[in-house]
mmCIF file of C-alpha atoms in Angstrom:
data_model
loop_
_atom_site.group_PDB
_atom_site.id
_atom_site.type_symbol
_atom_site.label_atom_id
_atom_site.label_comp_id
_atom_site.label_asym_id
_atom_site.label_seq_id
_atom_site.Cartn_x
_atom_site.Cartn_y
_atom_site.Cartn_z
ATOM 1 C CA MET R 576 -22.270 -52.821 -1.552
ATOM 2 C CA THR R 577 -25.625 -54.020 -0.170
ATOM 3 C CA THR R 578 -28.135 -56.324 -2.200
ATOM 4 C CA GLY R 579 -30.904 -57.457 -0.027
ATOM 5 C CA SER R 580 -29.478 -59.078 2.955
ATOM 6 C CA GLN R 581 -25.982 -59.591 1.188
ATOM 7 C CA VAL R 582 -23.225 -56.974 2.276
ATOM 8 C CA LEU R 583 -19.956 -56.956 0.695
ATOM 9 C CA THR R 584 -17.112 -54.928 2.237
ATOM 10 C CA LEU R 585 -13.645 -54.129 1.069
ATOM 11 C CA TYR R 586 -11.775 -52.227 3.649
ATOM 12 C CA GLY R 587 -9.345 -49.612 2.546
ATOM 13 C CA ALA R 588 -10.725 -49.660 -1.022
ATOM 14 C CA PHE R 589 -11.229 -45.862 -1.084
ATOM 15 C CA CYS R 590 -9.028 -43.137 0.382
ATOM 16 C CA ILE R 591 -9.428 -39.550 1.036
ATOM 17 C CA THR R 592 -6.287 -37.693 0.389
ATOM 18 C CA LEU R 593 -5.181 -34.114 1.389
ATOM 19 C CA GLY R 594 -6.621 -31.234 -0.658
ATOM 20 C CA PRO R 595 -4.268 -29.016 -2.734
ATOM 21 C CA ALA R 596 -2.037 -26.574 -0.843
ATOM 22 C CA ALA R 597 -3.750 -23.131 -0.315
ATOM 23 C CA ILE R 598 -3.357 -19.911 1.386
ATOM 24 C CA THR R 599 -6.359 -19.389 3.509
ATOM 25 C CA GLN R 600 -6.027 -16.224 5.408
ATOM 26 C CA LEU R 601 -3.866 -12.980 5.399
ATOM 27 C CA THR R 602 -3.993 -10.790 8.486
ATOM 28 C CA PRO R 603 -4.222 -7.773 7.525
ATOM 29 C CA SER R 604 -5.420 -8.258 4.091
ATOM 30 C CA THR R 605 -5.236 -4.786 3.021
ATOM 31 C CA GLY R 606 -2.223 -2.062 2.868
ATOM 32 C CA PRO R 607 -1.924 1.418 1.659
ATOM 33 C CA THR R 608 0.445 2.721 -0.580
ATOM 34 C CA SER R 609 3.784 4.166 0.523
ATOM 35 C CA THR R 610 3.820 1.871 3.751
ATOM 36 C CA SER R 611 5.789 -1.073 5.123
ATOM 37 C CA LEU R 612 3.838 -3.690 7.237
ATOM 38 C CA ASP R 613 3.859 -7.370 8.429
ATOM 39 C CA VAL R 614 1.274 -9.674 7.099
ATOM 40 C CA GLY R 615 0.331 -12.982 8.782
ATOM 41 C CA ILE R 616 -0.145 -15.857 6.304
ATOM 42 C CA THR R 617 -2.133 -18.901 7.060
ATOM 43 C CA GLY R 618 -2.124 -22.088 4.840
ATOM 44 C CA THR R 619 -3.832 -25.490 4.690
ATOM 45 C CA ASN R 620 -2.000 -28.667 3.376
ATOM 46 C CA THR R 621 1.178 -26.524 3.026
ATOM 47 C CA ASN R 622 4.767 -27.651 3.716
ATOM 48 C CA TRP R 623 6.426 -24.240 4.170
ATOM 49 C CA ILE R 624 10.188 -24.131 5.040
ATOM 50 C CA GLN R 625 12.168 -21.371 5.955
ATOM 51 C CA GLY R 626 15.070 -20.490 3.359
ATOM 52 C CA THR R 627 13.206 -22.732 0.779
ATOM 53 C CA THR R 628 9.613 -21.230 0.429
ATOM 54 C CA ILE R 629 9.570 -18.034 -1.612
ATOM 55 C CA GLY R 630 6.682 -15.499 -1.843
ATOM 56 C CA THR R 631 5.154 -12.916 -4.087
ATOM 57 C CA PHE R 632 2.469 -10.376 -3.377
ATOM 58 C CA GLY R 633 1.929 -9.203 -6.969
ATOM 59 C CA PRO R 634 2.762 -5.805 -8.664
ATOM 60 C CA GLY R 635 3.509 -2.847 -6.784
ATOM 61 C CA ILE R 636 4.387 -4.901 -3.685
ATOM 62 C CA SER R 637 7.934 -5.739 -2.562
ATOM 63 C CA LEU R 638 8.429 -8.689 -0.045
ATOM 64 C CA ASN R 639 11.253 -7.614 2.243
ATOM 65 C CA THR R 640 11.357 -10.886 4.570
ATOM 66 C CA LEU R 641 9.489 -13.926 4.679
ATOM 67 C CA THR R 642 9.763 -15.684 8.158
ATOM 68 C CA ILE R 643 8.173 -19.224 8.235
ATOM 69 C CA ASN R 644 6.659 -19.908 11.679
ATOM 70 C CA SER R 645 5.358 -23.438 10.744
ATOM 71 C CA ALA R 646 4.467 -25.734 7.965
ATOM 72 C CA THR R 647 1.225 -23.736 7.727
ATOM 73 C CA SER R 648 2.126 -20.321 9.142
ATOM 74 C CA ALA R 649 4.284 -17.448 7.992
ATOM 75 C CA THR R 650 5.014 -13.689 8.341
ATOM 76 C CA ALA R 651 5.749 -11.607 5.389
ATOM 77 C CA ASN R 652 7.150 -8.140 5.789
ATOM 78 C CA ILE R 653 6.212 -6.072 2.552
ATOM 79 C CA THR R 654 6.464 -2.649 1.198
ATOM 80 C CA VAL R 655 3.580 -1.152 -1.068
ATOM 81 C CA ALA R 656 5.229 1.321 -3.418
ATOM 82 C CA ALA R 657 3.897 4.874 -3.468
ATOM 83 C CA ASN R 658 2.952 4.560 -6.959
ATOM 84 C CA ALA R 659 1.212 1.118 -6.793
ATOM 85 C CA THR R 660 -2.126 0.798 -8.361
ATOM 86 C CA PRO R 661 -5.071 0.477 -5.881
ATOM 87 C CA GLU R 662 -6.110 -3.285 -6.638
ATOM 88 C CA ALA R 663 -6.445 -6.661 -5.366
ATOM 89 C CA ASN R 664 -3.317 -8.806 -5.737
ATOM 90 C CA THR R 665 -2.657 -12.626 -5.806
ATOM 91 C CA VAL R 666 -0.547 -13.789 -3.045
ATOM 92 C CA THR R 667 1.554 -17.026 -3.700
ATOM 93 C CA LEU R 668 3.946 -19.000 -1.570
ATOM 94 C CA THR R 669 6.015 -21.560 -3.458
ATOM 95 C CA THR R 670 7.910 -24.435 -1.872
ATOM 96 C CA ALA R 671 10.011 -26.795 -4.225
ATOM 97 C CA GLY R 672 7.161 -27.124 -6.405
ATOM 98 C CA GLU R 673 4.226 -26.747 -4.239
ATOM 99 C CA VAL R 674 2.427 -23.618 -4.846
ATOM 100 C CA ALA R 675 0.054 -22.222 -2.460
ATOM 101 C CA SER R 676 -2.011 -19.231 -3.643
ATOM 102 C CA ASP R 677 -4.931 -16.958 -3.129
ATOM 103 C CA PRO R 678 -6.341 -14.852 -5.971
ATOM 104 C CA SER R 679 -7.199 -11.231 -5.159
ATOM 105 C CA SER R 680 -6.357 -11.803 -1.615
ATOM 106 C CA PHE R 681 -4.397 -8.581 -0.788
ATOM 107 C CA THR R 682 -5.641 -5.266 -1.549
ATOM 108 C CA ILE R 683 -3.816 -2.302 -2.262
ATOM 109 C CA THR R 684 -5.595 0.875 -0.926
ATOM 110 C CA GLN R 685 -4.784 4.574 -1.887
ATOM 111 C CA SER R 686 -3.269 6.422 0.967
ATOM 112 C CA THR R 687 -4.868 9.723 1.641
ATOM 113 C CA PRO R 688 -2.175 12.459 0.894
ATOM 114 C CA ILE R 689 -1.814 15.070 3.564
ATOM 115 C CA VAL R 690 0.404 18.279 4.137
ATOM 116 C CA ASP R 691 2.361 17.458 7.372
ATOM 117 C CA ILE R 692 4.922 20.367 7.714
ATOM 118 C CA VAL R 693 5.145 23.864 6.326
ATOM 119 C CA THR R 694 8.123 25.806 7.340
ATOM 120 C CA PRO R 695 8.289 28.680 7.976
ATOM 121 C CA GLY R 696 4.709 28.819 9.216
ATOM 122 C CA THR R 697 4.381 32.582 9.243
ATOM 123 C CA ALA R 698 4.961 35.412 6.899
ATOM 124 C CA ALA R 699 4.157 39.127 7.365
ATOM 125 C CA GLN R 700 1.839 41.467 5.043
ATOM 126 C CA GLY R 701 3.767 42.519 1.995
ATOM 127 C CA GLN R 702 6.621 39.812 2.672
ATOM 128 C CA SER R 703 7.948 37.141 -0.025
ATOM 129 C CA ALA R 704 9.096 33.859 1.394
ATOM 130 C CA SER R 705 10.274 30.382 0.202
ATOM 131 C CA VAL R 706 8.208 27.842 2.244
ATOM 132 C CA SER R 707 9.128 24.258 2.522
ATOM 133 C CA VAL R 708 6.291 21.824 2.381
ATOM 134 C CA VAL R 709 6.625 18.291 3.577
ATOM 135 C CA SER R 710 3.691 15.815 2.899
ATOM 136 C CA SER R 711 2.851 12.085 3.212
ATOM 137 C CA PHE R 712 1.528 9.643 0.596
ATOM 138 C CA SER R 713 1.703 12.352 -1.992
ATOM 139 C CA ASN R 714 3.056 12.162 -5.457
ATOM 140 C CA PHE R 715 4.500 15.581 -6.164
ATOM 141 C CA VAL R 716 5.673 16.198 -9.802
ATOM 142 C CA ASN R 717 7.544 19.309 -11.135
ATOM 143 C CA GLY R 718 5.200 20.978 -13.380
ATOM 144 C CA ASN R 719 2.067 19.189 -12.424
ATOM 145 C CA THR R 720 2.018 20.176 -8.793
ATOM 146 C CA THR R 721 0.658 23.709 -7.729
ATOM 147 C CA ALA R 722 0.114 25.096 -4.350
ATOM 148 C CA ASP R 723 -2.829 27.113 -2.795
ATOM 149 C CA PHE R 724 -2.232 29.187 0.364
ATOM 150 C CA GLY R 725 -5.370 30.969 0.503
ATOM 151 C CA THR R 726 -6.745 34.519 0.026
ATOM 152 C CA GLY R 727 -4.135 37.342 -0.032
ATOM 153 C CA ILE R 728 -1.208 35.077 -0.828
ATOM 154 C CA THR R 729 0.270 34.669 -4.303
ATOM 155 C CA VAL R 730 2.183 31.506 -5.122
ATOM 156 C CA ASN R 731 5.125 32.575 -7.320
ATOM 157 C CA SER R 732 6.675 29.144 -8.072
ATOM 158 C CA VAL R 733 6.525 25.538 -6.900
ATOM 159 C CA SER R 734 9.818 23.618 -6.994
ATOM 160 C CA VAL R 735 9.421 19.730 -6.304
ATOM 161 C CA THR R 736 12.296 18.031 -4.583
ATOM 162 C CA ASP R 737 10.664 14.464 -4.520
ATOM 163 C CA LEU R 738 7.303 12.836 -4.302
ATOM 164 C CA THR R 739 6.593 14.393 -0.708
ATOM 165 C CA HIS R 740 8.798 17.443 -0.576
ATOM 166 C CA ALA R 741 8.367 20.810 -2.271
ATOM 167 C CA THR R 742 9.575 24.455 -1.925
ATOM 168 C CA VAL R 743 6.951 27.161 -2.606
ATOM 169 C CA ASN R 744 7.883 30.694 -3.235
ATOM 170 C CA ILE R 745 4.852 33.015 -2.067
ATOM 171 C CA THR R 746 4.170 36.628 -1.602
ATOM 172 C CA VAL R 747 1.752 37.894 0.902
ATOM 173 C CA THR R 748 -0.048 40.943 -0.363
ATOM 174 C CA PRO R 749 0.112 44.089 2.024
ATOM 175 C CA ILE R 750 -3.624 44.115 2.496
ATOM 176 C CA ALA R 751 -3.906 40.258 3.165
ATOM 177 C CA ALA R 752 -6.173 39.678 6.282
ATOM 178 C CA THR R 753 -4.150 38.245 9.185
ATOM 179 C CA GLY R 754 -4.829 34.753 10.492
ATOM 180 C CA SER R 755 -4.067 31.277 9.739
ATOM 181 C CA ARG R 756 -4.503 29.687 6.192
ATOM 182 C CA THR R 757 -4.988 26.283 4.875
ATOM 183 C CA VAL R 758 -2.127 25.103 2.606
ATOM 184 C CA ARG R 759 -3.124 22.836 -0.303
ATOM 185 C CA MET R 760 -0.855 21.111 -2.775
ATOM 186 C CA ILE R 761 -2.443 20.051 -5.991
ATOM 187 C CA THR R 762 -1.075 17.490 -8.462
ATOM 188 C CA ASN R 763 -2.700 16.880 -11.779
ATOM 189 C CA LEU R 764 -2.515 13.202 -12.631
ATOM 190 C CA SER R 765 -3.539 11.339 -15.802
ATOM 191 C CA CYS R 766 -7.021 11.604 -17.362
ATOM 192 C CA GLY R 767 -7.881 14.704 -15.549
ATOM 193 C CA ALA R 768 -7.563 13.338 -12.036
ATOM 194 C CA GLN R 769 -6.044 15.479 -9.317
ATOM 195 C CA GLU R 770 -4.445 14.477 -6.019
ATOM 196 C CA ILE R 771 -4.839 17.249 -3.276
ATOM 197 C CA ALA R 772 -3.019 17.212 0.009
#
């Protein structure tokens, strides 16, 4: 305190303490549905300990392993569920009462559905065939999933095995033009939305 020429000093009278524990960085900070990945986590004022620190990534994400690299660094192996809602989730690491959190820090993105394999890949004019379709990032549902093999090919039925596998029974018309066709799998979702692979 200073008044005119008078200066009063009390050393050590005021102390700055560490701020609260916090997560300051995630690398990467996004991940698509139907994937597993490693996420690097950086904290400040944290005291993470292997075997003691536990973590959460919010709904739709499973934490498979959490490796503590130091008191302020960790690596999480996570799996984003196929049906996870695309949204920003809060990531939290807790160590014996110390809670480090970062709201809306990890964003779930929607993977783009794609048809990967069609077996067999050929059929003759006038022929019927059962075709196996394998896709990635799809959400096939019996009764909601249909198929389109293009002009000249009639889809008789679609039987879904799981989210990414289906068997499609087709008939090629006798006058169908020869050549390649694009195969599309269409799944009707809630509220009139469609997923197209």
